[in-house]
Backbone as a chain_set.jsonl record, in Angstrom:
{"seq": "SKLNCHLMANIEQGLLHRAFSVFLFNQENQLLIQQRAPTKITFPDYWANTCCSHPLSWPEELETENALGVKRAAVRKLGQELGIEPEQLPLDAFRFMTRVHYKAGSDGTWGEHEIDHILILRAEVTINPNPNE", "coords": {"N": [[10.901, -47.374, -40.67], [8.707, -45.058, -38.959], [9.595, -44.645, -36.347], [12.275, -45.576, -36.489], [13.344, -43.69, -38.244], [13.514, -41.459, -36.668], [15.228, -41.908, -34.592], [18.088, -40.854, -32.933], [20.492, -42.291, -33.074], [20.338, -43.54, -35.574], [20.043, -41.302, -37.184], [22.502, -40.028, -36.828], [24.023, -41.724, -38.332], [23.367, -40.993, -40.823], [20.773, -41.417, -41.796], [18.002, -40.255, -43.53], [14.942, -38.548, -44.189], [11.824, -37.708, -45.908], [9.864, -34.727, -45.523], [7.319, -32.283, -44.678], [6.411, -28.869, -44.16], [3.849, -26.784, -43.201], [2.736, -23.497, -43.463], [0.176, -21.692, -42.517], [-1.693, -18.94, -43.285], [-4.133, -16.462, -42.454], [-6.495, -14.127, -43.938], [-5.779, -11.759, -42.749], [-3.102, -11.874, -42.531], [-2.255, -13.376, -40.34], [-0.508, -15.929, -38.737], [-1.248, -19.284, -38.249], [-0.365, -21.145, -35.542], [0.751, -24.067, -33.7], [0.761, -25.945, -30.641], [2.77, -28.622, -29.904], [1.756, -31.909, -28.928], [2.184, -33.282, -25.637], [2.845, -35.943, -25.735], [4.277, -36.492, -28.014], [7.14, -37.914, -29.684], [9.255, -36.451, -30.671], [10.27, -33.247, -29.878], [8.222, -32.626, -27.828], [5.532, -30.648, -26.556], [6.516, -28.312, -27.699], [6.14, -25.169, -29.405], [5.077, -24.74, -32.736], [5.09, -24.452, -36.361], [2.113, -24.31, -38.471], [1.521, -26.968, -39.336], [3.408, -29.895, -39.436], [4.82, -32.726, -40.922], [5.071, -35.962, -42.454], [5.213, -37.198, -45.767], [3.49, -40.098, -46.873], [4.47, -43.358, -48.045], [2.976, -43.734, -50.454], [1.642, -43.848, -53.749], [0.146, -41.482, -54.377], [1.192, -39.595, -52.639], [3.805, -39.49, -53.279], [4.23, -38.221, -55.637], [6.081, -35.937, -57.522], [5.851, -33.789, -59.309], [5.052, -30.4, -59.439], [5.061, -30.435, -56.69], [2.975, -32.028, -55.835], [2.586, -34.412, -54.363], [3.495, -33.868, -51.697], [1.75, -31.81, -51.128], [-0.709, -33.145, -51.135], [-0.243, -34.814, -48.953], [-0.09, -32.869, -46.996], [-2.734, -31.902, -46.923], [-3.997, -34.197, -45.951], [-2.781, -34.423, -43.356], [-3.397, -31.924, -42.179], [-6.094, -32.256, -41.894], [-6.147, -34.448, -40.075], [-4.702, -33.432, -37.838], [-5.676, -30.829, -37.264], [-8.324, -30.848, -37.898], [-9.271, -29.702, -40.246], [-11.33, -29.459, -42.995], [-10.973, -31.145, -46.139], [-12.115, -29.802, -48.326], [-11.682, -27.169, -47.773], [-9.113, -26.802, -48.418], [-7.825, -26.489, -51.133], [-5.642, -27.984, -53.505], [-4.308, -26.32, -55.334], [-4.092, -23.977, -53.95], [-1.989, -24.134, -52.226], [1.352, -23.049, -51.923], [4.37, -24.044, -53.03], [7.447, -23.407, -51.689], [10.241, -23.986, -51.249], [12.796, -26.464, -50.628], [14.35, -27.628, -47.661], [17.262, -28.77, -45.975], [17.184, -30.292, -42.995], [18.264, -30.773, -39.724], [18.04, -31.828, -36.442], [18.434, -32.446, -33.025], [16.273, -33.756, -30.513], [15.952, -34.77, -27.799], [18.222, -36.183, -27.232], [17.792, -38.924, -27.573], [15.848, -38.965, -29.563], [15.134, -37.316, -32.724], [15.255, -35.179, -35.648], [15.932, -35.538, -39.108], [15.818, -34.459, -42.121], [14.564, -33.83, -45.462], [12.865, -31.105, -45.944], [9.905, -29.948, -47.218], [8.707, -26.816, -47.88], [5.657, -25.312, -47.474], [3.333, -22.793, -48.223], [0.261, -21.4, -47.332], [-2.628, -19.541, -47.849], [-5.608, -19.0, -46.37], [-9.019, -19.031, -45.263], [-10.11, -20.918, -42.714], [-11.894, -23.476, -40.909], [-11.211, -24.764, -37.787], [-10.738, -27.744, -35.836], [-9.092, -28.804, -33.514], [-7.074, -31.722, -32.894], [-6.41, -33.044, -29.842], [-4.42, -34.901, -29.338], [-2.42, -34.409, -31.049]], "CA": [[9.704, -47.03, -39.931], [8.714, -43.703, -38.405], [10.46, -44.627, -35.161], [13.675, -45.703, -36.925], [13.759, -42.434, -38.879], [13.66, -40.396, -35.676], [16.23, -42.269, -33.584], [19.343, -40.122, -33.154], [21.538, -43.242, -33.472], [20.224, -43.703, -37.021], [20.27, -39.987, -37.79], [23.947, -39.796, -36.839], [24.594, -42.557, -39.395], [22.988, -40.397, -42.1], [19.401, -41.704, -42.219], [17.327, -39.02, -43.936], [13.598, -38.825, -44.698], [11.091, -36.57, -46.466], [8.915, -34.078, -44.618], [6.769, -31.019, -45.155], [5.987, -27.902, -43.156], [2.821, -25.881, -43.711], [2.533, -22.221, -42.793], [-1.156, -21.268, -42.923], [-2.008, -17.557, -42.942], [-5.473, -16.012, -42.81], [-6.499, -12.928, -44.783], [-5.144, -10.657, -42.01], [-1.683, -12.254, -42.434], [-1.961, -14.031, -39.07], [-0.035, -17.308, -38.902], [-1.782, -20.267, -37.324], [0.67, -22.01, -34.975], [0.212, -25.089, -32.818], [1.656, -26.499, -29.633], [2.835, -30.072, -30.063], [1.257, -32.67, -27.788], [3.251, -33.759, -24.735], [3.139, -37.348, -26.02], [5.109, -36.615, -29.22], [8.503, -38.356, -29.364], [10.18, -35.363, -30.989], [9.887, -31.889, -29.509], [6.925, -32.525, -27.149], [5.134, -29.362, -25.959], [7.078, -27.162, -28.418], [5.299, -24.426, -30.342], [5.575, -25.003, -34.088], [4.297, -23.926, -37.471], [0.747, -24.824, -38.536], [1.497, -28.426, -39.439], [4.592, -30.505, -40.028], [4.69, -34.177, -40.884], [5.81, -36.712, -43.462], [4.428, -37.885, -46.783], [3.523, -41.551, -46.797], [5.022, -44.023, -49.231], [1.85, -44.042, -51.327], [1.836, -43.14, -55.026], [-0.455, -40.145, -54.354], [2.016, -38.678, -51.851], [5.166, -39.533, -53.805], [4.29, -37.458, -56.88], [6.957, -34.782, -57.35], [5.485, -32.67, -60.178], [4.368, -29.307, -58.738], [5.007, -30.805, -55.268], [1.621, -32.522, -55.577], [2.589, -35.432, -53.317], [3.555, -33.265, -50.358], [0.519, -31.038, -50.939], [-1.739, -34.112, -50.731], [0.088, -35.219, -47.582], [-0.444, -31.741, -46.129], [-4.196, -31.915, -46.758], [-4.288, -35.329, -45.061], [-2.366, -34.144, -41.985], [-4.175, -30.792, -41.661], [-7.356, -32.856, -41.448], [-5.918, -35.262, -38.877], [-4.204, -32.659, -36.697], [-6.442, -29.616, -36.966], [-9.721, -31.023, -38.259], [-9.639, -28.855, -41.387], [-11.928, -30.265, -44.063], [-10.233, -31.055, -47.41], [-12.738, -28.825, -49.227], [-11.132, -25.851, -47.448], [-7.678, -26.861, -48.715], [-7.561, -26.883, -52.527], [-4.215, -28.184, -53.758], [-3.705, -25.189, -56.05], [-3.904, -22.849, -53.027], [-0.691, -24.301, -51.573], [2.51, -22.56, -52.676], [5.629, -24.696, -52.673], [8.471, -22.374, -51.673], [11.581, -24.548, -51.394], [13.113, -27.589, -49.746], [15.496, -27.365, -46.802], [17.856, -29.907, -45.275], [16.961, -29.954, -41.598], [18.743, -31.777, -38.776], [17.968, -31.307, -35.079], [18.168, -33.388, -31.953], [15.193, -33.355, -29.624], [16.253, -35.045, -26.39], [19.347, -37.111, -27.158], [17.351, -40.206, -28.138], [15.02, -38.71, -30.74], [15.435, -36.099, -33.461], [14.809, -35.044, -37.042], [16.913, -35.355, -40.177], [14.861, -34.554, -43.215], [14.407, -32.856, -46.529], [11.583, -30.525, -45.572], [9.25, -29.156, -48.261], [8.035, -25.692, -47.236], [4.411, -24.959, -48.147], [2.62, -21.626, -47.71], [-1.157, -21.439, -47.687], [-3.442, -18.433, -47.337], [-6.997, -19.464, -46.438], [-9.88, -18.922, -44.086], [-10.494, -22.301, -42.446], [-12.48, -23.818, -39.626], [-10.37, -25.79, -37.173], [-11.215, -28.566, -34.73], [-7.804, -29.454, -33.219], [-6.952, -33.016, -32.257], [-5.538, -32.819, -28.695], [-3.32, -35.866, -29.359], [-1.405, -33.942, -31.999]], "C": [[9.831, -45.601, -39.399], [9.63, -43.626, -37.192], [11.932, -44.697, -35.559], [14.2, -44.405, -37.52], [14.06, -41.343, -37.867], [14.627, -40.734, -34.552], [17.548, -41.571, -33.902], [20.478, -41.06, -33.572], [21.518, -43.456, -34.976], [20.494, -42.398, -37.756], [21.762, -39.709, -37.887], [24.661, -40.65, -37.878], [24.142, -42.09, -40.779], [21.581, -40.682, -42.57], [18.639, -40.389, -42.393], [15.941, -39.397, -44.445], [12.952, -37.528, -45.201], [10.115, -36.019, -45.436], [8.304, -32.871, -45.331], [6.401, -30.169, -43.953], [5.018, -26.936, -43.816], [2.764, -24.644, -42.818], [1.227, -21.651, -43.339], [-1.442, -19.875, -42.377], [-3.467, -17.277, -43.28], [-5.363, -14.725, -43.624], [-5.908, -11.702, -44.084], [-3.654, -10.912, -41.806], [-1.299, -12.806, -41.068], [-1.602, -15.49, -39.331], [-0.655, -18.186, -37.827], [-0.633, -21.157, -36.857], [0.006, -23.018, -34.045], [1.254, -25.461, -31.772], [1.591, -28.016, -29.757], [2.383, -30.762, -28.778], [2.417, -33.149, -26.914], [3.653, -35.211, -24.997], [3.985, -37.551, -27.277], [6.52, -37.053, -28.841], [9.534, -37.285, -29.688], [9.537, -34.031, -30.616], [8.499, -31.79, -28.858], [6.751, -31.154, -26.503], [5.71, -28.137, -26.667], [5.991, -26.49, -29.253], [5.926, -24.555, -31.725], [4.675, -24.322, -35.119], [2.932, -24.625, -37.503], [0.698, -26.341, -38.52], [2.813, -28.889, -40.042], [4.476, -32.014, -39.86], [5.482, -34.76, -42.043], [4.86, -37.297, -44.496], [4.555, -39.396, -46.571], [4.089, -42.127, -48.088], [3.882, -44.592, -50.074], [2.071, -43.286, -52.628], [1.302, -41.705, -55.015], [0.42, -39.132, -53.622], [3.48, -38.698, -52.267], [5.336, -38.703, -55.069], [5.084, -36.167, -56.669], [6.553, -33.573, -58.204], [4.634, -31.663, -59.406], [4.197, -29.588, -57.239], [3.639, -31.377, -54.883], [1.579, -33.557, -54.46], [2.606, -34.84, -51.926], [2.327, -32.394, -50.102], [-0.619, -31.964, -50.509], [-1.506, -34.588, -49.299], [-0.304, -34.114, -46.604], [-1.946, -31.684, -45.894], [-4.592, -33.03, -45.789], [-3.978, -34.977, -43.604], [-3.086, -32.933, -41.389], [-5.554, -31.259, -41.205], [-7.183, -33.627, -40.148], [-5.567, -34.409, -37.66], [-5.127, -31.519, -36.288], [-7.907, -29.704, -37.361], [-10.184, -30.147, -39.401], [-10.138, -29.754, -42.513], [-11.173, -30.071, -45.38], [-10.804, -30.018, -48.38], [-12.209, -27.417, -48.978], [-9.664, -25.733, -47.856], [-7.417, -27.287, -50.163], [-6.054, -26.952, -52.794], [-3.575, -26.978, -54.439], [-3.549, -23.946, -55.171], [-2.573, -22.944, -52.274], [0.405, -23.77, -52.488], [3.745, -23.276, -52.158], [6.729, -23.652, -52.793], [9.861, -22.934, -51.966], [11.656, -25.841, -50.592], [14.322, -27.187, -48.917], [15.965, -28.675, -46.178], [17.887, -29.533, -43.809], [17.447, -31.099, -40.72], [18.743, -31.163, -37.389], [17.696, -32.442, -34.112], [17.073, -32.857, -31.056], [15.582, -33.549, -28.161], [17.442, -35.983, -26.2], [19.02, -38.472, -27.73], [16.661, -40.003, -29.473], [15.441, -37.41, -31.416], [14.844, -36.128, -34.852], [16.02, -34.919, -37.954], [16.135, -35.563, -41.465], [15.104, -33.514, -44.301], [12.981, -32.347, -46.381], [11.071, -29.623, -46.69], [8.429, -28.068, -47.575], [6.834, -25.267, -48.083], [3.772, -23.769, -47.44], [1.184, -21.706, -48.21], [-1.84, -20.229, -47.062], [-4.901, -18.86, -47.518], [-7.719, -19.133, -45.146], [-10.432, -20.333, -43.86], [-11.162, -22.403, -41.083], [-11.641, -24.942, -39.039], [-11.104, -26.481, -36.022], [-10.02, -29.397, -34.281], [-7.942, -30.796, -32.51], [-5.98, -32.857, -31.08], [-4.348, -33.791, -28.619], [-2.203, -35.465, -30.303], [-0.684, -32.742, -31.427]], "O": [[10.915, -45.018, -39.392], [10.36, -42.649, -37.026], [12.752, -43.953, -35.02], [15.364, -44.055, -37.325], [14.787, -40.399, -38.175], [14.824, -39.923, -33.647], [18.062, -41.685, -35.014], [21.343, -40.66, -34.351], [22.577, -43.546, -35.597], [21.104, -42.394, -38.826], [22.238, -39.213, -38.907], [25.786, -40.335, -38.267], [24.484, -42.706, -41.788], [21.207, -40.232, -43.653], [18.639, -39.532, -41.509], [15.774, -40.448, -45.065], [13.446, -36.426, -44.965], [9.606, -36.752, -44.588], [8.717, -32.496, -46.429], [6.117, -30.683, -42.871], [5.319, -26.344, -44.853], [2.747, -24.738, -41.591], [1.171, -21.185, -44.477], [-1.435, -19.656, -41.166], [-3.986, -17.79, -44.271], [-4.261, -14.288, -43.957], [-5.573, -10.716, -44.74], [-3.014, -10.24, -40.998], [-0.137, -12.715, -40.673], [-2.306, -16.195, -40.054], [-0.593, -17.868, -36.64], [-0.002, -21.84, -37.663], [-1.148, -22.851, -33.651], [2.458, -25.314, -31.985], [0.516, -28.615, -29.723], [2.604, -30.254, -27.678], [3.514, -33.391, -27.418], [4.698, -35.656, -24.524], [4.372, -38.681, -27.573], [7.049, -36.63, -27.813], [10.58, -37.221, -29.044], [8.403, -33.74, -30.997], [7.683, -30.97, -29.277], [7.7, -30.577, -25.972], [5.413, -27.013, -26.263], [5.06, -27.134, -29.737], [7.146, -24.488, -31.873], [3.657, -23.712, -34.791], [2.642, -25.45, -36.636], [-0.08, -26.933, -37.772], [3.276, -28.339, -41.041], [4.087, -32.512, -38.803], [6.425, -34.151, -42.547], [3.811, -37.835, -44.14], [5.597, -39.894, -46.144], [4.169, -41.435, -49.104], [3.844, -45.788, -50.363], [2.633, -42.191, -52.614], [1.93, -40.809, -55.578], [0.396, -37.944, -53.944], [4.305, -38.003, -51.675], [6.459, -38.499, -55.529], [4.797, -35.398, -55.752], [6.884, -32.441, -57.851], [3.627, -32.023, -58.797], [3.297, -29.044, -56.6], [3.199, -31.229, -53.743], [0.625, -33.578, -53.682], [1.829, -35.249, -51.064], [1.908, -32.257, -48.953], [-1.403, -31.618, -49.625], [-2.452, -34.745, -48.526], [-0.793, -34.394, -45.51], [-2.384, -31.442, -44.769], [-5.427, -32.824, -44.909], [-4.805, -35.201, -42.72], [-3.361, -32.925, -40.189], [-6.114, -30.724, -40.248], [-7.983, -33.478, -39.224], [-6.085, -34.645, -36.568], [-5.333, -31.277, -35.099], [-8.656, -28.743, -37.182], [-11.378, -29.872, -39.519], [-9.454, -30.689, -42.927], [-10.775, -28.952, -45.703], [-10.064, -29.424, -49.164], [-12.274, -26.564, -49.863], [-9.045, -24.686, -47.664], [-6.84, -28.35, -50.39], [-5.294, -26.086, -52.361], [-2.424, -26.648, -54.154], [-2.941, -22.964, -55.597], [-2.087, -21.945, -51.745], [0.384, -24.017, -53.693], [4.119, -23.132, -50.994], [6.93, -23.075, -53.862], [10.574, -22.419, -52.828], [10.684, -26.249, -49.957], [15.213, -26.491, -49.403], [15.166, -29.567, -45.894], [18.542, -28.565, -43.423], [17.087, -32.256, -40.94], [19.355, -30.119, -37.163], [16.837, -33.289, -34.351], [16.955, -31.647, -30.858], [15.547, -32.602, -27.375], [17.639, -36.518, -25.109], [19.888, -39.115, -28.319], [16.863, -40.779, -30.407], [16.02, -36.523, -30.789], [14.034, -36.993, -35.185], [17.009, -34.273, -37.608], [15.831, -36.692, -41.85], [15.746, -32.485, -44.091], [12.018, -33.063, -46.657], [11.728, -28.65, -47.063], [7.547, -28.373, -46.773], [6.978, -24.909, -49.252], [3.681, -23.74, -46.213], [0.932, -22.04, -49.368], [-1.646, -19.937, -45.882], [-5.375, -19.055, -48.638], [-7.111, -18.979, -44.087], [-11.136, -20.875, -44.713], [-11.012, -21.532, -40.226], [-11.385, -25.948, -39.701], [-11.951, -25.898, -35.346], [-9.93, -30.575, -34.625], [-8.803, -30.981, -31.65], [-4.81, -32.555, -31.314], [-3.378, -33.524, -27.909], [-1.157, -36.113, -30.349], [0.212, -32.195, -32.07]]}, "num_chains": 1, "name": "protein.A"}
């Protein structure tokens, strides 16, 4: 479960999960960043990249060719977190850069241990942020 994946006790035993991080730039090369909600279990109130989350265990988000699964997950989460309409986020506009192995504790109880797919996107979008994210 999402909670089990983020418990430091499980992370210290080697539990690892998939993730993605989106860095969205506009045409002036400005990076859209967000402040995480205070209710998040990991890194509440921290400033972060545009969007970071996890692909679901659905066939559409598990596809590895051209990183299509994580790109679809990114479109889903950019809609949920920032209110960006999918029409503004064509899959071929995302650039998969690399994967990184990331491990960080948040507060002693919660943390991250993931293979993080780094996605870069350059687009002009309209945002309607979800305050719970």
